[in-house]
């Protein structure tokens, strides 16, 4: 691993810790309760994509949260600058993470296939006896 990659991973890790702390200082209850699942820095750490857990939020709530996060993004960036003493904070881009939903769908699919294979074997064994 190169020093640049290590620095990038370290920055992502710090942001993953600091962003929830910054969110917890806000007045909006919905924003304070958000869970950051991952942070991915791009363009030489000028942009940071912040992935949030949907936590049973409907489409309307998700749209509300994303629009408000856009407005408070400078506040979060200032929190990061003050806490870490960095010269520049990355521009934050917030997205909802759907990896858990896809993973759960895949798990259900595998469980269904497993059940079908088991029931198919039982029916096959009954037919042979």
Tab-separated table of C-alpha atoms in Angstrom:
chain	number	residue	atom	x	y	z
A	1	UNK	CA	0.000	0.000	0.000
A	2	UNK	CA	1.350	3.400	-0.966
A	3	UNK	CA	1.610	6.341	1.448
A	4	UNK	CA	-1.091	8.168	-0.563
A	5	UNK	CA	-3.495	5.229	-0.143
A	6	UNK	CA	-2.771	5.089	3.590
A	7	UNK	CA	-3.434	8.823	3.905
A	8	UNK	CA	-6.704	8.438	1.987
A	9	UNK	CA	-7.858	5.567	4.221
A	10	UNK	CA	-6.919	7.537	7.322
A	11	UNK	CA	-8.905	10.551	6.088
A	12	UNK	CA	-11.941	8.366	5.363
A	13	UNK	CA	-11.727	6.840	8.826
A	14	UNK	CA	-11.490	10.245	10.518
A	15	UNK	CA	-14.453	11.547	8.533
A	16	UNK	CA	-16.486	8.454	9.413
A	17	UNK	CA	-16.002	9.361	13.086
A	18	UNK	CA	-16.337	13.142	12.844
A	19	UNK	CA	-19.435	13.431	10.665
A	20	UNK	CA	-21.744	11.646	13.176
A	21	UNK	CA	-20.299	13.870	15.925
A	22	UNK	CA	-21.080	16.947	13.834
A	23	UNK	CA	-24.591	15.672	13.091
A	24	UNK	CA	-25.235	15.140	16.797
A	25	UNK	CA	-24.672	18.863	17.439
A	26	UNK	CA	-27.443	19.948	15.039
A	27	UNK	CA	-30.930	21.032	16.108
A	28	UNK	CA	-32.801	18.735	13.681
A	29	UNK	CA	-33.845	15.462	15.343
A	30	UNK	CA	-33.853	13.506	12.058
A	31	UNK	CA	-30.320	14.621	11.219
A	32	UNK	CA	-29.002	13.886	14.712
A	33	UNK	CA	-30.155	10.280	14.506
A	34	UNK	CA	-28.487	9.458	11.187
A	35	UNK	CA	-26.011	6.608	11.022
A	36	UNK	CA	-22.989	6.969	8.735
A	37	UNK	CA	-22.243	3.577	7.178
A	38	UNK	CA	-19.244	4.585	5.089
A	39	UNK	CA	-17.217	7.500	3.728
A	40	UNK	CA	-15.408	7.367	0.408
A	41	UNK	CA	-13.019	10.144	-0.625
A	42	UNK	CA	-12.426	10.940	-4.283
A	43	UNK	CA	-10.465	13.437	-6.380
A	44	UNK	CA	-7.517	13.620	-4.043
A	45	UNK	CA	-9.693	14.075	-0.953
A	46	UNK	CA	-11.531	17.098	-2.372
A	47	UNK	CA	-14.839	15.219	-2.403
A	48	UNK	CA	-16.186	12.871	0.245
A	49	UNK	CA	-19.209	10.687	-0.428
A	50	UNK	CA	-20.969	10.001	2.855
A	51	UNK	CA	-23.222	6.933	2.877
A	52	UNK	CA	-26.100	6.927	5.352
A	53	UNK	CA	-28.264	4.104	6.658
A	54	UNK	CA	-31.902	4.400	5.536
A	55	UNK	CA	-33.176	3.047	8.891
A	56	UNK	CA	-36.772	2.526	7.814
A	57	UNK	CA	-37.062	6.041	6.375
A	58	UNK	CA	-39.654	6.565	3.673
A	59	UNK	CA	-38.949	8.417	0.412
A	60	UNK	CA	-40.301	11.741	1.729
A	61	UNK	CA	-38.094	11.628	4.825
A	62	UNK	CA	-35.061	10.694	2.740
A	63	UNK	CA	-35.628	13.654	0.410
A	64	UNK	CA	-36.067	15.966	3.426
A	65	UNK	CA	-32.855	14.700	5.013
A	66	UNK	CA	-30.780	15.043	1.833
A	67	UNK	CA	-32.014	18.590	1.210
A	68	UNK	CA	-31.266	19.630	4.798
A	69	UNK	CA	-27.854	17.964	4.751
A	70	UNK	CA	-26.995	20.078	1.701
A	71	UNK	CA	-27.848	23.198	3.700
A	72	UNK	CA	-25.885	22.221	6.815
A	73	UNK	CA	-22.925	20.789	4.922
A	74	UNK	CA	-20.806	23.953	5.537
A	75	UNK	CA	-21.491	23.648	9.276
A	76	UNK	CA	-20.288	20.034	9.218
A	77	UNK	CA	-17.214	21.014	7.200
A	78	UNK	CA	-16.379	23.759	9.719
A	79	UNK	CA	-16.749	21.232	12.545
A	80	UNK	CA	-14.262	18.953	10.760
A	81	UNK	CA	-11.812	21.819	10.161
A	82	UNK	CA	-11.935	22.953	13.780
A	83	UNK	CA	-11.672	19.464	15.224
A	84	UNK	CA	-8.830	18.220	13.035
A	85	UNK	CA	-7.068	21.509	12.321
A	86	UNK	CA	-7.060	20.781	8.599
A	87	UNK	CA	-6.490	23.534	6.057
A	88	UNK	CA	-9.320	22.266	3.870
A	89	UNK	CA	-12.246	19.911	4.421
A	90	UNK	CA	-13.584	17.825	1.556
A	91	UNK	CA	-16.868	18.778	-0.062
A	92	UNK	CA	-19.480	16.439	1.392
A	93	UNK	CA	-21.925	14.536	-0.811
A	94	UNK	CA	-24.595	12.630	1.106
A	95	UNK	CA	-26.261	9.470	-0.220
A	96	UNK	CA	-28.382	6.748	1.283
A	97	UNK	CA	-26.705	3.367	1.349
A	98	UNK	CA	-28.677	0.529	-0.197
A	99	UNK	CA	-25.997	-2.132	0.190
A	100	UNK	CA	-27.724	-3.621	3.247
A	101	UNK	CA	-30.996	-3.912	1.349
A	102	UNK	CA	-29.281	-5.648	-1.561
A	103	UNK	CA	-27.436	-7.950	0.834
A	104	UNK	CA	-30.689	-8.867	2.619
A	105	UNK	CA	-32.369	-9.555	-0.733
A	106	UNK	CA	-29.472	-11.826	-1.726
A	107	UNK	CA	-29.641	-13.633	1.634
A	108	UNK	CA	-33.376	-14.247	1.140
A	109	UNK	CA	-32.746	-15.508	-2.368
A	110	UNK	CA	-30.051	-17.923	-1.180
A	111	UNK	CA	-32.313	-19.143	1.625
A	112	UNK	CA	-35.123	-19.745	-0.887
A	113	UNK	CA	-32.797	-21.692	-3.202
A	114	UNK	CA	-31.547	-23.735	-0.254
A	115	UNK	CA	-35.119	-24.589	0.786
A	116	UNK	CA	-36.030	-25.558	-2.771
A	117	UNK	CA	-32.970	-27.780	-3.011
A	118	UNK	CA	-33.807	-29.480	0.304
A	119	UNK	CA	-37.467	-30.036	-0.579
A	120	UNK	CA	-36.475	-31.212	-4.055
A	121	UNK	CA	-34.114	-33.821	-2.568
A	122	UNK	CA	-36.789	-35.035	-0.132
A	123	UNK	CA	-39.343	-35.415	-2.934
A	124	UNK	CA	-36.753	-37.150	-5.091
A	125	UNK	CA	-35.879	-39.591	-2.267
A	126	UNK	CA	-39.573	-40.362	-1.659
A	127	UNK	CA	-40.077	-41.128	-5.345
A	128	UNK	CA	-37.135	-43.574	-5.367
A	129	UNK	CA	-38.332	-45.655	-2.376
